[in-house]
Coordinates of C-alpha atoms in Angstrom, one line a residue:
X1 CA 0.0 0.0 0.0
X2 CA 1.7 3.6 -1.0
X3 CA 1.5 6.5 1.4
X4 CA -1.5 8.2 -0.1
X5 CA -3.5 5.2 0.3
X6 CA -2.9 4.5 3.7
X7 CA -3.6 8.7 4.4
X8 CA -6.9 8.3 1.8
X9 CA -7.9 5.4 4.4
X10 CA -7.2 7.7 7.7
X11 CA -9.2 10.3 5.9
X12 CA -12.0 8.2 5.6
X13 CA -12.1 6.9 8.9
X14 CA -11.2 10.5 10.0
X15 CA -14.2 11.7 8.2
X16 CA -16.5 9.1 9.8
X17 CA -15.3 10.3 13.1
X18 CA -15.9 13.7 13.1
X19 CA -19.1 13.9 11.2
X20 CA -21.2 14.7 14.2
X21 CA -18.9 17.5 15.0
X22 CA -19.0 18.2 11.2
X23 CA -22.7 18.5 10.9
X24 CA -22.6 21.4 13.9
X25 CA -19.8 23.2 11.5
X26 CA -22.5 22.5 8.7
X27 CA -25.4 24.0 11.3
X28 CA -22.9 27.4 11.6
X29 CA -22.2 27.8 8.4
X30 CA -25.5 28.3 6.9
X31 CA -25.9 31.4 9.0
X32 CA -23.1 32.7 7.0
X33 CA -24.0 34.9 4.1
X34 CA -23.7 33.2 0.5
X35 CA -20.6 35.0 -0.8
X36 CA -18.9 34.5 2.8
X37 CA -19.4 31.1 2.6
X38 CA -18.6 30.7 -0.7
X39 CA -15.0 32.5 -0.2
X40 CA -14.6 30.2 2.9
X41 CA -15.0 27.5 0.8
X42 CA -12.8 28.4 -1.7
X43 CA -9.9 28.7 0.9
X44 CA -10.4 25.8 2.0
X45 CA -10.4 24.5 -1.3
X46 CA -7.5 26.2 -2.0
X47 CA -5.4 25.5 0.8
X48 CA -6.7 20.9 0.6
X49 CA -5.3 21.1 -3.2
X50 CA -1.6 22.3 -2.3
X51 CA -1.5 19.0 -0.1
X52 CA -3.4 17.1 -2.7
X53 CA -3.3 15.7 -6.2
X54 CA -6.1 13.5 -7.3
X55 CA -3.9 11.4 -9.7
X56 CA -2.4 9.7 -6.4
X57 CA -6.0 9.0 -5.4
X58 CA -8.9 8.5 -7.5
X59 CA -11.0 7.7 -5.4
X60 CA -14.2 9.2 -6.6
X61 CA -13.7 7.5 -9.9
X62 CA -13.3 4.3 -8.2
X63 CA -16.1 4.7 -5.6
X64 CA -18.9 7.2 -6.3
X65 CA -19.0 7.7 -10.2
X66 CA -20.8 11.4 -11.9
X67 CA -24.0 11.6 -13.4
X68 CA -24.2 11.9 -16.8
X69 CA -26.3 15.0 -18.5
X70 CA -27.7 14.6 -22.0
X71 CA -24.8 17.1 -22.9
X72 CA -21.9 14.7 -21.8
X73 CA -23.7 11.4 -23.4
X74 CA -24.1 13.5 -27.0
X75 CA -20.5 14.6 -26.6
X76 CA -18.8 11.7 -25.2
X77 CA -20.8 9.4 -27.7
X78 CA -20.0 11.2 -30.3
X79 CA -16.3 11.1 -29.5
X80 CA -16.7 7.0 -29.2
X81 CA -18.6 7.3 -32.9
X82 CA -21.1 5.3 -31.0
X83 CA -25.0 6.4 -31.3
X84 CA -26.3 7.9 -27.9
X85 CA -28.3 5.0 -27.3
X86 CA -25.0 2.6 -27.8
X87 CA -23.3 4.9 -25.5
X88 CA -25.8 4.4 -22.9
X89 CA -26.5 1.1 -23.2
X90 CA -22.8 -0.2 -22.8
X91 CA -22.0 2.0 -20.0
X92 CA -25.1 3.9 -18.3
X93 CA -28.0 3.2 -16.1
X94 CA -30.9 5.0 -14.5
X95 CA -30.5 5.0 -10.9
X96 CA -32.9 5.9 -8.4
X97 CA -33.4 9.6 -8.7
X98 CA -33.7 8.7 -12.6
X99 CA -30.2 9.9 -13.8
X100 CA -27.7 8.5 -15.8
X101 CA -25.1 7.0 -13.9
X102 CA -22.2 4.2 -14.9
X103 CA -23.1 0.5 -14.7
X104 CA -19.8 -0.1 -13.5
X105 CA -17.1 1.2 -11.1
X106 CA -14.5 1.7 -11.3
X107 CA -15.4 4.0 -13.6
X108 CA -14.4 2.3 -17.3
X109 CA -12.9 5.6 -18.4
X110 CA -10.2 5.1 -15.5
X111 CA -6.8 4.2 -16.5
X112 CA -4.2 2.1 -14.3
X113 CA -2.6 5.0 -13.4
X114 CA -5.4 6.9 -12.1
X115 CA -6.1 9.5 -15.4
X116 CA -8.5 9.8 -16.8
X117 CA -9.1 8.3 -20.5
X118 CA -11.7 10.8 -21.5
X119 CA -10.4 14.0 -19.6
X120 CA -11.1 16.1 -22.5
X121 CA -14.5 15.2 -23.1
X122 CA -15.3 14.0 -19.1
X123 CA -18.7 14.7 -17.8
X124 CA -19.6 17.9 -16.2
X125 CA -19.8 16.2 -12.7
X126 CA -16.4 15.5 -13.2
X127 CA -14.7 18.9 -13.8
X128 CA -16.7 20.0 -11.3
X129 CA -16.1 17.6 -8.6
X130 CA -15.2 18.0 -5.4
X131 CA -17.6 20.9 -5.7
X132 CA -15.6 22.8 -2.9
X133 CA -14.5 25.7 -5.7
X134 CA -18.5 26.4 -6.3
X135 CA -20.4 29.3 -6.0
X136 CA -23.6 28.8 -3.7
X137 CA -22.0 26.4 -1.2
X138 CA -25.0 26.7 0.7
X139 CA -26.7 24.5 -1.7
X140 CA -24.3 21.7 -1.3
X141 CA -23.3 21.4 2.6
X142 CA -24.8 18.4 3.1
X143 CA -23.4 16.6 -0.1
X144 CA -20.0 17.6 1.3
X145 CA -20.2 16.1 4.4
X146 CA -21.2 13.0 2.5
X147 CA -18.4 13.6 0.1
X148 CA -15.8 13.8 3.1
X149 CA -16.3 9.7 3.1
X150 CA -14.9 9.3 -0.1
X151 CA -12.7 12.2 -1.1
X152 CA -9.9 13.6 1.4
X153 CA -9.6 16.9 -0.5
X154 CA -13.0 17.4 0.6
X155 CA -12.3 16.0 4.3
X156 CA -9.1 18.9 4.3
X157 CA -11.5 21.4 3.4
X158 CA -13.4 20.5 6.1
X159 CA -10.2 20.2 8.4
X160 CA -9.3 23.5 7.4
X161 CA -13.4 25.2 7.9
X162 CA -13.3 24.0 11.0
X163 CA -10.0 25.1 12.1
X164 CA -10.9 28.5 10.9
X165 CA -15.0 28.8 12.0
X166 CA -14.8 26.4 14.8
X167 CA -17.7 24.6 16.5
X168 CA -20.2 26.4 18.4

């Protein structure tokens, strides 16, 4: 097991242990004002990524998997040469909340060295993931407390919120 494995792992247990604490952190922050939050986030953001570089983890490709607008499947589909319903049908599914989502994980686009084999043309969710460097935080508090199970960027964010808002 390399070193950033054995830290993603404490991260995950880290994030399981604190996530009563967290959620308080959570309760405080959404008394803060949206661009306030929003620049808290960032620094935190910010500061996780200069400890962090998802090519040593890849954990959300391996674990979670994006969802899939009808702008990704047209574009990646169209990359593949493959019809939209092809596309879909080899690697999609509906799940629950009636999105697209990959049949599979690890995701199939996910080489052996963690990159990605489609970065050019990935999915929106996927440029946009860990969602820590988004405007209107508010709207995502409590998917980042879920995400701090499966990504440590977002569990140093978190680290770093709480260091600099506190518990109350």
């Amino acid at each position: 097991m390399n070193s950033f494995e054995e830290y993603r792992i404490e991260a995950n247990k880290e994030a399981k242990n604190k996530l009563k604490s967290r959620k308080k952190v959570v309760s405080n922050l959404r008394n803060k004002k949206g661009k306030e939050l929003d620049s808290i986030f960032r620094d935190g953001h910010d500061q996780a990524f200069k400890k962090i570089d998802c090519l040593d983890c890849a954990n959300c490709c391996k674990t979670v998997g994006p969802l899939f607008t009808s702008k990704d499947i047209t574009r990646i589909s169209k990359n593949f040469k493959l019809s939209q319903g092809d596309f879909t049908e080899k690697y999609l599914r509906i799940d629950e909340d009636n999105d697209y989502v990959l049949k599979t994980l690890p995701c199939p686009f996910l080489s052996s060295d963690n990159n990605c084999n489609i970065y050019s043309i990935r999915p929106k969710a996927c440029k946009d993931y860990p969602l820590t460097d988004l405007r209107d935080q508010k709207k995502l508090l409590k998917l980042h407390l879920e995400n701090t199970k499966h990504c440590p960027a977002v569990n140093e964010v978190f680290n770093h919120i709480t260091n600099k808002v506190g518990v109350k």
